[in-house]
Short mmCIF file of C-alpha atoms in Angstrom, two decimals:
data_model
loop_
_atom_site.label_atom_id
_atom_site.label_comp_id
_atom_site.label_asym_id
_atom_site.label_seq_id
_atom_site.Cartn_x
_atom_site.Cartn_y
_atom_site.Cartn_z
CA UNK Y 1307 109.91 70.20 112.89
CA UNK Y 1308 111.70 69.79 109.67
CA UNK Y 1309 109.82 69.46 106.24
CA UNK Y 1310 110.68 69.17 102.73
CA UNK Y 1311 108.63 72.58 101.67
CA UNK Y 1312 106.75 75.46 103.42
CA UNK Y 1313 103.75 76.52 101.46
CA UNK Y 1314 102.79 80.19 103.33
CA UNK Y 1315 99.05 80.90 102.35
CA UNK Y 1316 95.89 79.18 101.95
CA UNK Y 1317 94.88 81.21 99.50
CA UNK Y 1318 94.51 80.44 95.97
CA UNK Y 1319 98.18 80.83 95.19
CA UNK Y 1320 99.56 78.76 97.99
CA UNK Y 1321 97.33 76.38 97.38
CA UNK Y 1322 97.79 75.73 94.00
CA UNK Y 1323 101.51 75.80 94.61
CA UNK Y 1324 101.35 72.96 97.36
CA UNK Y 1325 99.07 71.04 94.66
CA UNK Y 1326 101.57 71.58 92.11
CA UNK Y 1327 104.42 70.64 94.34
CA UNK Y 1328 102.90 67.75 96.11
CA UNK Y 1329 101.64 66.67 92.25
CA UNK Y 1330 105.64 66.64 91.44
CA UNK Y 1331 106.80 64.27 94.49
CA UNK Y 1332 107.74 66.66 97.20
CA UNK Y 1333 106.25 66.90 101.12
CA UNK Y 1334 104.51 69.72 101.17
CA UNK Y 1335 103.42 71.46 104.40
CA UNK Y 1336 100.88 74.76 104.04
CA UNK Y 1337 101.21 77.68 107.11
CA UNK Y 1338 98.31 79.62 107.46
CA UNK Y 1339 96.78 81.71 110.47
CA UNK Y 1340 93.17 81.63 108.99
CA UNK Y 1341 92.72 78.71 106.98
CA UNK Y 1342 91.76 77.80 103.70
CA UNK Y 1343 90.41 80.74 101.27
CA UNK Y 1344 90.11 82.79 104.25
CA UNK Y 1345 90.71 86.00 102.68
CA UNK Y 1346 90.71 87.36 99.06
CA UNK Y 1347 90.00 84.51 97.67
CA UNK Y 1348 86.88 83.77 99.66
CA UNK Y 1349 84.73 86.03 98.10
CA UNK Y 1350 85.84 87.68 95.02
CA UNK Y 1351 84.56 87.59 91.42
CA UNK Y 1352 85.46 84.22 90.38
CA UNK Y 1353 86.79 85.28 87.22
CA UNK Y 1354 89.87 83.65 85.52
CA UNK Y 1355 90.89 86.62 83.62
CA UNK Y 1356 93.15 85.80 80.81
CA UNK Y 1357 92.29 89.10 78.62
CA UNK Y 1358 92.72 91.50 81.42
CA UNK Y 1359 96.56 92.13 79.84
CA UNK Y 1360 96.69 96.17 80.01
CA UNK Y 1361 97.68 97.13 83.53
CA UNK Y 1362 96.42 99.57 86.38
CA UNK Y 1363 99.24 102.43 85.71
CA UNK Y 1364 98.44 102.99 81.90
CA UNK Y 1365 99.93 106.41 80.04
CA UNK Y 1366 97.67 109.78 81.25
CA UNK Y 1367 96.57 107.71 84.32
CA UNK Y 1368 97.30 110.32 86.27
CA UNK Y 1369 95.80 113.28 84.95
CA UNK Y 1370 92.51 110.48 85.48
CA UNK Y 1371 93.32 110.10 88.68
CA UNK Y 1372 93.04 113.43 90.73
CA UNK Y 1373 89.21 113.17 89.63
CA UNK Y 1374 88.61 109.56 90.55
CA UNK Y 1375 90.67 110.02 94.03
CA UNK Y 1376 88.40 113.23 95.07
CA UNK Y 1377 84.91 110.87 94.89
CA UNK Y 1378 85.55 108.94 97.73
CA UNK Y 1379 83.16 106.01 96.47
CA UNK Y 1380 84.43 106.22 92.88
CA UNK Y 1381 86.03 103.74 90.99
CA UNK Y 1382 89.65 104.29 92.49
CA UNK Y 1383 90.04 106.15 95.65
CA UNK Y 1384 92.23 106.75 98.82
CA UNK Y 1385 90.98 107.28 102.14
CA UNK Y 1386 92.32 110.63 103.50
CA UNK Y 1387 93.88 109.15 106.65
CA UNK Y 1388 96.18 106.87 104.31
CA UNK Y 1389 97.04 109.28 101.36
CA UNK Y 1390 100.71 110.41 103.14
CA UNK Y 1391 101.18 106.24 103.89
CA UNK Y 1392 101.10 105.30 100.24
CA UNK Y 1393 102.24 108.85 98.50
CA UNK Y 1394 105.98 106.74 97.54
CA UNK Y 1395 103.56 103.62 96.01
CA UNK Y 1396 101.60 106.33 93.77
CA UNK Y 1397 105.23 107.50 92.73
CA UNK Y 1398 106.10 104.10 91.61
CA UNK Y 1399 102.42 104.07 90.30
CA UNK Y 1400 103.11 107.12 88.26
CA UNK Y 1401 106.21 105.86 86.59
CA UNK Y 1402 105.00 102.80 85.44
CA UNK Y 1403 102.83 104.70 83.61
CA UNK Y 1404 105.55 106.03 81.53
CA UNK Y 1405 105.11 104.34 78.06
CA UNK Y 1406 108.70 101.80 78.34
CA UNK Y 1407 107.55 100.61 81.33
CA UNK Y 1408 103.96 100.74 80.38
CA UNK Y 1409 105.17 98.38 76.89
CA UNK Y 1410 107.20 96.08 79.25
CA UNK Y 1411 104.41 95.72 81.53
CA UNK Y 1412 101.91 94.83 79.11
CA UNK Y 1413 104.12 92.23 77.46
CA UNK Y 1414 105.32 90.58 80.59
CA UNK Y 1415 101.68 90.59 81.70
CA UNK Y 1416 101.22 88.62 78.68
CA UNK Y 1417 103.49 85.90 78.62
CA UNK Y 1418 102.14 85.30 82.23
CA UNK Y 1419 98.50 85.05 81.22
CA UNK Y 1420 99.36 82.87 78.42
CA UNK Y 1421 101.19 80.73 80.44
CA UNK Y 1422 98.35 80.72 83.09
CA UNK Y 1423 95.55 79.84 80.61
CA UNK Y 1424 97.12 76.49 80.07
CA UNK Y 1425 98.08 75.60 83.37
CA UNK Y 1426 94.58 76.19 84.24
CA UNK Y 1427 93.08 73.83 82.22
CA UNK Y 1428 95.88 71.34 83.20
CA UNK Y 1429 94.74 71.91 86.61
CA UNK Y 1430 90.95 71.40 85.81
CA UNK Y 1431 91.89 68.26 84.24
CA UNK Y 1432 94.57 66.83 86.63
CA UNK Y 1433 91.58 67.87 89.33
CA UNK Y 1434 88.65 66.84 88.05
CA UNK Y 1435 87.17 70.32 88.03
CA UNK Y 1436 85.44 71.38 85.16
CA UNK Y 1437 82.25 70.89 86.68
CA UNK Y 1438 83.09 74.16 88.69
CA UNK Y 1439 83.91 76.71 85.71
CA UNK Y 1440 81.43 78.50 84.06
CA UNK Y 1441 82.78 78.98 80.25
CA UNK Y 1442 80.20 81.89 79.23
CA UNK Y 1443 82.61 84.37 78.34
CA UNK Y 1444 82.59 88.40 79.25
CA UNK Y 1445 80.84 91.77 78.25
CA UNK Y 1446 83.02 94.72 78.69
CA UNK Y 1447 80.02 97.47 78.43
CA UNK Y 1448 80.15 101.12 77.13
CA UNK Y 1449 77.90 103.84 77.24
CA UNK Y 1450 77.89 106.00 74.08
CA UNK Y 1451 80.53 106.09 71.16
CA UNK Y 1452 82.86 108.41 72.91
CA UNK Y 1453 83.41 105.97 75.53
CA UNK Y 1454 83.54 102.85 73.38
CA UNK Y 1455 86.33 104.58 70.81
CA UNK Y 1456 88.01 105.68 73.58
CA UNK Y 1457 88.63 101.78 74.50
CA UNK Y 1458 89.57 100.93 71.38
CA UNK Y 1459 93.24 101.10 71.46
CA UNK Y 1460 93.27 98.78 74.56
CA UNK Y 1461 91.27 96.23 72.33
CA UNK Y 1462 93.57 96.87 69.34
CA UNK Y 1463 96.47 95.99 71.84
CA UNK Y 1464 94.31 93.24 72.71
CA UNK Y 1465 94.28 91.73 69.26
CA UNK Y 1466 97.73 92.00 68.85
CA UNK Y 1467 98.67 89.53 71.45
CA UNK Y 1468 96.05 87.09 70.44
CA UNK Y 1469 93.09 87.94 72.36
CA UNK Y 1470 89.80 86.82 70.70
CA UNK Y 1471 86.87 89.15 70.30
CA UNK Y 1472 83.71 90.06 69.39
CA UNK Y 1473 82.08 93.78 68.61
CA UNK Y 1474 78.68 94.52 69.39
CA UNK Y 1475 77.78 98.58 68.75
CA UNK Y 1476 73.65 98.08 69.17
CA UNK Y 1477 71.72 97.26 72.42
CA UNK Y 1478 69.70 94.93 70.52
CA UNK Y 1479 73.23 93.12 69.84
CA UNK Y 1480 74.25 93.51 73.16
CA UNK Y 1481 70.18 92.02 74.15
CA UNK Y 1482 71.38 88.70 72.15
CA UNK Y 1483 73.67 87.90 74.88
CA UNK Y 1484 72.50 89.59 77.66
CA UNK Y 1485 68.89 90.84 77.76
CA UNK Y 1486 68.08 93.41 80.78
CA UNK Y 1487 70.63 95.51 80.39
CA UNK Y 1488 69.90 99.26 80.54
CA UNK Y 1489 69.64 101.09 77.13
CA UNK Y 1490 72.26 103.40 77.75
CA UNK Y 1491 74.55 100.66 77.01
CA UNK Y 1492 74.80 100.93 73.55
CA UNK Y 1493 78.37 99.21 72.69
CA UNK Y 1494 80.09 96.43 73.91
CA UNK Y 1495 83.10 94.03 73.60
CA UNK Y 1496 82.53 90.02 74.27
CA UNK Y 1497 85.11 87.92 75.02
CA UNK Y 1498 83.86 84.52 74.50
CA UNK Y 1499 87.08 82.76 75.94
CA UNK Y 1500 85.95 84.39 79.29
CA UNK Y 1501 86.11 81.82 82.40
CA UNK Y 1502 84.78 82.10 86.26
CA UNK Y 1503 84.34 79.71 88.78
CA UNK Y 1504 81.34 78.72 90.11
CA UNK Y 1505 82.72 80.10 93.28
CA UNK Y 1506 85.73 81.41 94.14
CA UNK Y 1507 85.93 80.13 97.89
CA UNK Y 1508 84.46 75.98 96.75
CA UNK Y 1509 87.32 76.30 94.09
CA UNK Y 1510 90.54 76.86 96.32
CA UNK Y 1511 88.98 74.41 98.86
CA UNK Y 1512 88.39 71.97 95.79
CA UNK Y 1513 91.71 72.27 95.05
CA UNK Y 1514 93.11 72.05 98.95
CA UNK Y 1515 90.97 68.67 98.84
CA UNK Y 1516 93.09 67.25 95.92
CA UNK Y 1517 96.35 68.29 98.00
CA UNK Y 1518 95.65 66.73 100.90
CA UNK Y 1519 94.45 63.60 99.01
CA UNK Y 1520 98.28 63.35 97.88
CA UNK Y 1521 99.53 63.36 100.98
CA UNK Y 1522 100.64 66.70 102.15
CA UNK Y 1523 99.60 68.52 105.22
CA UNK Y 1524 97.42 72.38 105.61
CA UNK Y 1525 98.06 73.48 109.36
CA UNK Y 1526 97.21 77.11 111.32
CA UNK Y 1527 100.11 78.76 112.41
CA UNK Y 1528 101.03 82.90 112.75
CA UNK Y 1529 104.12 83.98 111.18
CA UNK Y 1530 106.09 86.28 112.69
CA UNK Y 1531 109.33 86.11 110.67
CA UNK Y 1532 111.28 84.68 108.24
CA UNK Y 1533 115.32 83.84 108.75
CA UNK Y 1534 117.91 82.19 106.38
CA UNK Y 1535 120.48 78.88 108.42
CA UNK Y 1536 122.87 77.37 106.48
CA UNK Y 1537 120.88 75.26 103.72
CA UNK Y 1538 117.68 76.16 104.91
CA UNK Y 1539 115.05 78.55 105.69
CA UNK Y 1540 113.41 79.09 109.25
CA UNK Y 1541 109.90 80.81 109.98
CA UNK Y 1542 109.46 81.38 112.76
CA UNK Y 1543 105.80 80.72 114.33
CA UNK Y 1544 103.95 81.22 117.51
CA UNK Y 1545 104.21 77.95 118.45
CA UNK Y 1546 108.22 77.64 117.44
CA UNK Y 1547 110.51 77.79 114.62
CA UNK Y 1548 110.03 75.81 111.26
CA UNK Y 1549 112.99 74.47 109.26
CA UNK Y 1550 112.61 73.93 105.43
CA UNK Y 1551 115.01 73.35 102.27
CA UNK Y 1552 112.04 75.22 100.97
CA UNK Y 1553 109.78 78.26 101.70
CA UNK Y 1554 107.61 79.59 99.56
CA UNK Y 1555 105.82 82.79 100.61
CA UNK Y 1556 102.25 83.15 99.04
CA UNK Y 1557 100.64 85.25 101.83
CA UNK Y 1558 98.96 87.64 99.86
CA UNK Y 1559 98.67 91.24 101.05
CA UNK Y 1560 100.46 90.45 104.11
CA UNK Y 1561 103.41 89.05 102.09
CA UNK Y 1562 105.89 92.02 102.51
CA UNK Y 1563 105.97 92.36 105.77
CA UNK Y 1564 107.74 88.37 105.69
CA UNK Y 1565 109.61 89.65 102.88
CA UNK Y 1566 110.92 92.97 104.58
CA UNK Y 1567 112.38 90.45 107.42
CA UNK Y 1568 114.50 88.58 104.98
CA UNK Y 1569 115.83 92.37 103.67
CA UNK Y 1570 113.56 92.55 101.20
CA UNK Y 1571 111.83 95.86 100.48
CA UNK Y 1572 108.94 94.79 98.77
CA UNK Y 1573 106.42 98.21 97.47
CA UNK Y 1574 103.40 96.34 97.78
CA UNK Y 1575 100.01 97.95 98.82
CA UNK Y 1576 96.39 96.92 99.18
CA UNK Y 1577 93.43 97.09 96.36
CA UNK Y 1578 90.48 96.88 99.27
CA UNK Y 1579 87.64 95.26 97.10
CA UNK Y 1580 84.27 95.41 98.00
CA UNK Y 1581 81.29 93.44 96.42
CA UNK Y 1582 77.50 92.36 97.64
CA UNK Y 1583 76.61 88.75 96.74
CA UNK Y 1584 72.63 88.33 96.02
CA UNK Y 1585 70.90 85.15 96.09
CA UNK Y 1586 69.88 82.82 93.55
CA UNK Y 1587 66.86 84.38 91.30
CA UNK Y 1588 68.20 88.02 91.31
CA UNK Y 1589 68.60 88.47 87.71
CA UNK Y 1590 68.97 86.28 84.60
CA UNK Y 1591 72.42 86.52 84.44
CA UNK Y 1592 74.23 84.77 81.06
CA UNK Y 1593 77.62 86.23 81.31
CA UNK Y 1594 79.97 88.06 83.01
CA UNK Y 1595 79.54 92.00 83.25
CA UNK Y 1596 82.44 94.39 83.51
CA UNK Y 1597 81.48 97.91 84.22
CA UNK Y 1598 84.73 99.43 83.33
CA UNK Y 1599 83.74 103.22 83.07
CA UNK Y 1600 82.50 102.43 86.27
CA UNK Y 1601 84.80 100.48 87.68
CA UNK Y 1602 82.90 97.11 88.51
CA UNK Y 1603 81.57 93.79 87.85
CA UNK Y 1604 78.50 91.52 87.86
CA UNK Y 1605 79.12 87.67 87.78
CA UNK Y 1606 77.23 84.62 88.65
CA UNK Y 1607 78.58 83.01 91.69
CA UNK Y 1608 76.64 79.75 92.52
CA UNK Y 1609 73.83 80.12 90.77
CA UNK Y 1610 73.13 84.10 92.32
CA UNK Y 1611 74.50 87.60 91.49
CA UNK Y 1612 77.66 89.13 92.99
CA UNK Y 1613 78.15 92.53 92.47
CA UNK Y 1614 81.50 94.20 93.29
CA UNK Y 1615 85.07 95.60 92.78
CA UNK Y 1616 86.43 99.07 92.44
CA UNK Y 1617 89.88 100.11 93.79
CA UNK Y 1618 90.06 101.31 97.29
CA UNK Y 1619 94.06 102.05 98.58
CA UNK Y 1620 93.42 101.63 101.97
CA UNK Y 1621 96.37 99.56 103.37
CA UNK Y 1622 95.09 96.42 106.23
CA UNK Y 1623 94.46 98.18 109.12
CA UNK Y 1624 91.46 101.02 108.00
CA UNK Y 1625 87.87 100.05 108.71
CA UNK Y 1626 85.90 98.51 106.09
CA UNK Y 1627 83.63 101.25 104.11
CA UNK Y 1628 80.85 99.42 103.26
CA UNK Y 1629 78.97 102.74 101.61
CA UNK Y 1630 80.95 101.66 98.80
CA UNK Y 1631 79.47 97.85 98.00
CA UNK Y 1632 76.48 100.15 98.69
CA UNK Y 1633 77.56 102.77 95.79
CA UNK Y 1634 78.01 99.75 93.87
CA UNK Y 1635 74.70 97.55 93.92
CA UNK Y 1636 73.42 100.95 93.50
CA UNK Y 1637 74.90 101.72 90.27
CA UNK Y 1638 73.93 97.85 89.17
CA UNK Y 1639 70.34 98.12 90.01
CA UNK Y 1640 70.13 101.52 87.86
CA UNK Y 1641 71.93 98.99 85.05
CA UNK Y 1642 69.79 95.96 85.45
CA UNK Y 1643 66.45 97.56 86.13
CA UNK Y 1644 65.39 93.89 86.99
CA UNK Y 1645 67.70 93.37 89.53
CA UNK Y 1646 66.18 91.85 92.92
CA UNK Y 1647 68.90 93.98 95.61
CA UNK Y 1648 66.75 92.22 98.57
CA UNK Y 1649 69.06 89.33 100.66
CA UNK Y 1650 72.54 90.59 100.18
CA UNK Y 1651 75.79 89.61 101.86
CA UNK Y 1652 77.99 92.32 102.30
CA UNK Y 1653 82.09 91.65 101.58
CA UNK Y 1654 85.45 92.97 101.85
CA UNK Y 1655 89.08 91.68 100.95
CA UNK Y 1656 92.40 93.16 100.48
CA UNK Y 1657 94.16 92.43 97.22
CA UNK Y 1658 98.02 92.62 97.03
CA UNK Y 1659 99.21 95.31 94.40
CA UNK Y 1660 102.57 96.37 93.39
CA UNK Y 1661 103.06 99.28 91.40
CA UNK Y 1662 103.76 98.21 87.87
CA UNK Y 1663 100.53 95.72 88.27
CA UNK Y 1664 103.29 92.38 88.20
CA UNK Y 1665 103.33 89.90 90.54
CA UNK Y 1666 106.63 89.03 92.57
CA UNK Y 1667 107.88 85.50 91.19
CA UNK Y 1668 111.23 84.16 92.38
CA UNK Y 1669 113.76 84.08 95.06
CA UNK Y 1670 114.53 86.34 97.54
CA UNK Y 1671 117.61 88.45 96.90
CA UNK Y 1672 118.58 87.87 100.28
CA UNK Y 1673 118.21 83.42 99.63
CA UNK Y 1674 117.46 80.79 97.28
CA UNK Y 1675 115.76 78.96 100.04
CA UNK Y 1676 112.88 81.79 99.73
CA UNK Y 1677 110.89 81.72 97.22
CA UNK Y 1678 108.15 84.67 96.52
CA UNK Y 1679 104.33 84.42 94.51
CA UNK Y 1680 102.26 86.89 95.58
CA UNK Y 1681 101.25 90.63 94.70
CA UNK Y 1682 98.52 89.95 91.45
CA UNK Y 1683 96.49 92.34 92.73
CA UNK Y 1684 93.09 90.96 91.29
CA UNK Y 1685 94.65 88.65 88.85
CA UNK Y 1686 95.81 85.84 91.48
CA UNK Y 1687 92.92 83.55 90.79
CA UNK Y 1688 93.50 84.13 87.22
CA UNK Y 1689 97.32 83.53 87.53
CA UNK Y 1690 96.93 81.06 90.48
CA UNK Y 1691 97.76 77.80 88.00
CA UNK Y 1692 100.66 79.88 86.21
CA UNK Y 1693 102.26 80.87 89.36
CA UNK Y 1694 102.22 77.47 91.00
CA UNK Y 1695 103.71 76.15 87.90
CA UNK Y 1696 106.35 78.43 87.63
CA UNK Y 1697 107.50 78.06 91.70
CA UNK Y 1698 107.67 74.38 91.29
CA UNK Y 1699 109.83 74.43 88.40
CA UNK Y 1700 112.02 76.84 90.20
CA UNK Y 1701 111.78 74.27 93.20
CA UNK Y 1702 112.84 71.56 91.08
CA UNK Y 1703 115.68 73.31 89.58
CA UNK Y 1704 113.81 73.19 86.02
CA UNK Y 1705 114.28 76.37 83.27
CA UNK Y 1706 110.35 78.01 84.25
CA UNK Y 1707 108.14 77.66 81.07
CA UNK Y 1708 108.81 81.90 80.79
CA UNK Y 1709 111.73 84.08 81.72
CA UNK Y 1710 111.02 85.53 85.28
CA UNK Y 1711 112.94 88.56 85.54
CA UNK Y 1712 110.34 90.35 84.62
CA UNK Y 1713 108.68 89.54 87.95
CA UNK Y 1714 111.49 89.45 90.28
CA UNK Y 1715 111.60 91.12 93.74
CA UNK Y 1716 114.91 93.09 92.82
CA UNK Y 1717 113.38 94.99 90.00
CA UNK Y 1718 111.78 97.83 92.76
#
């Protein structure tokens, strides 16, 4: 079977890739063993986002870090039975933290989610979507001064690169646009550019919809390997091999392990995100809620509550531990005492990370014929539209709309 491009994930990325691709005049073909939005981007947050600039690995994130990894349910943790597995990742981890790599991170980080805010609403438009966003903006909440001064540098940082807004140092300010919320929140920053989807599964299969209406083609297959032949690029199935001009490899999590068969040592590892969607009538819920000193959100996903996130590095193969969406509603009902915690639906996914919190963007080292967008850690629905954009205009042998080396597999 011979095709013009291989789209490899029908997840948010590959889809909007195939879209973008297709969109541009090329066949596109999508590989996946699951099917659409079968994995992280069934069931996370929704949330597009575009202020979330400042990555993981920040400077003194690691004298944080013994703390937060000896509370197994706390906001970042490793399971004991991995901690040897990712001990080189949290080395990589640790130096990004250093304050050049931190500055280059930040600004690269940037450029992408500048980039991504506008292909986004090119994609609403070209899709016909907007009736699935939700444009009520975000509350990043803090409890006491100390906390909220302690933030302000990141917001500061924030400002510089353009990001608008608003703060609120009252819980009668913070009542204005959310009402509910536990006193002890006493500060808070609003972002009114904030964005989510109505829900994050309806949007990638909205999306798939709009690619197959153009003619290209979404079909289960398991991967096993990926091989360079003259001009072209084979992967090879369970059902055969595959020959494309074109591969692109958008497979999430389980990207490097198709990457490390072209050569290419990849360092990527998983963020294991847990939430608990609640139905409709939960809580009044006006606007996205970031927990940040305790590592979580609250968003409205189609027309309920969902309640999730934290940082678990737990790799793909652990079992699921669900005490932590547990930990989580937990903490939120404490929050929002009027929080109805009756009905929910339990969730897991695995998020791909790399260590400097950058996505991989851009050929293989080992091909041309390869092309890599995955590893956004929980920033691909955010940077879905940017990422797309960018692979086609590789694809098409077009100068990207911002310089990629930034995000290039050769920088580990």
């Amino acid at each position: 079977m011979t095709n013009d491009i291989i789209v490899i994930g029908a997840g948010i990325i590959g889809i909007s890739t195939a879209l973008e691709l297709q969109r541009r005049g090329h066949q596109v073909r999508v590989l996946d063993r699951s099917g659409i939005a079968a994995e992280a981007s069934q069931g996370n947050a929704g949330a597009f986002a575009f202020t979330d600039i400042v990555p993981l690995a920040t400077p003194g994130i690691m004298r944080k870090a013994p703390k937060w990894l000896l509370d197994p349910l706390g906001p970042l943790s490793i399971p004991p039975a991995y901690a040897l597995k990712i001990a080189p990742w949290m080395l990589r981890f640790w130096r990004a933290s250093w304050q050049d790599r931190y500055t280059a991170s930040v600004d690269a980080q940037t450029r992408l989610m500048t980039h991504s805010r506008a292909a986004l609403e090119r994609q609403i438009t070209a899709t016909n979507g907007e009736d699935m966003m939700q444009r009520e903006g975000q509350l990043q909440l803090y409890e006491g001064e100390k906390e909220f001064r302690a933030s302000l540098p990141g917001w500061e940082l924030r400002r510089a690169h353009g990001i608008d807004f608003q703060m609120l140092e009252s819980p009668d300010a913070i009542a204005e646009i959310q009402p509910g919320l536990d006193p002890r929140f006493t500060h808070a920053m609003f972002t009114p550019g904030w964005m989510n989807t109505v829900d994050p599964q309806a949007w990638t299969q909205h999306l798939a919809k709009a690619f197959l209406a153009l003619g290209g083609h979404i079909d289960t297959a398991t991967i096993h390997a990926l091989k360079c032949h003259d001009s072209a690029a084979v992967v090879h199935t369970e059902n055969g091999p595959i020959t494309a001009p074109k591969v692109i490899v958008a497979a999430g999590a389980w990207s490097h392990h198709l990457a490390h068969t072209m050569g290419d040592k990849i360092p990527l590892e998983t963020e294991r995100g847990y939430n608990t969607t609640l139905p409709a009538g939960a809580f009044p819920l006006r606007t996205h809620l970031t927990f940040g000193g305790h590592g979580f959100v609250v968003t409205k996903i189609n027309g309920g509550v969902r309640v999730g996130g934290a940082v678990e590095l737990g790799g793909l193969k652990l079992k699921p531990n669900y005490k932590r969406a547990d930990t989580l509603l937990h903490k939120a009902a404490k929050f929002m005492p009027a929080l109805d915690t009756s009905g929910g639906k339990q969730w897991m996914g695995c998020r791909p990370s790399l260590p400097d919190s950058l996505p991989v963007i851009g050929p293989s080292a080992r091909s041309s014929n390869i092309l890599y967008a995955f590893g956004h850690g929980h920033l691909g629905l955010t940077q879905s539209a940017g990422t797309a954009e960018l692979i086609a205009d590789l694809v098409d042998n077009a100068s990207p709309a911002i310089p990629l080396t930034a995000y290039a597999a050769t920088r580990f």
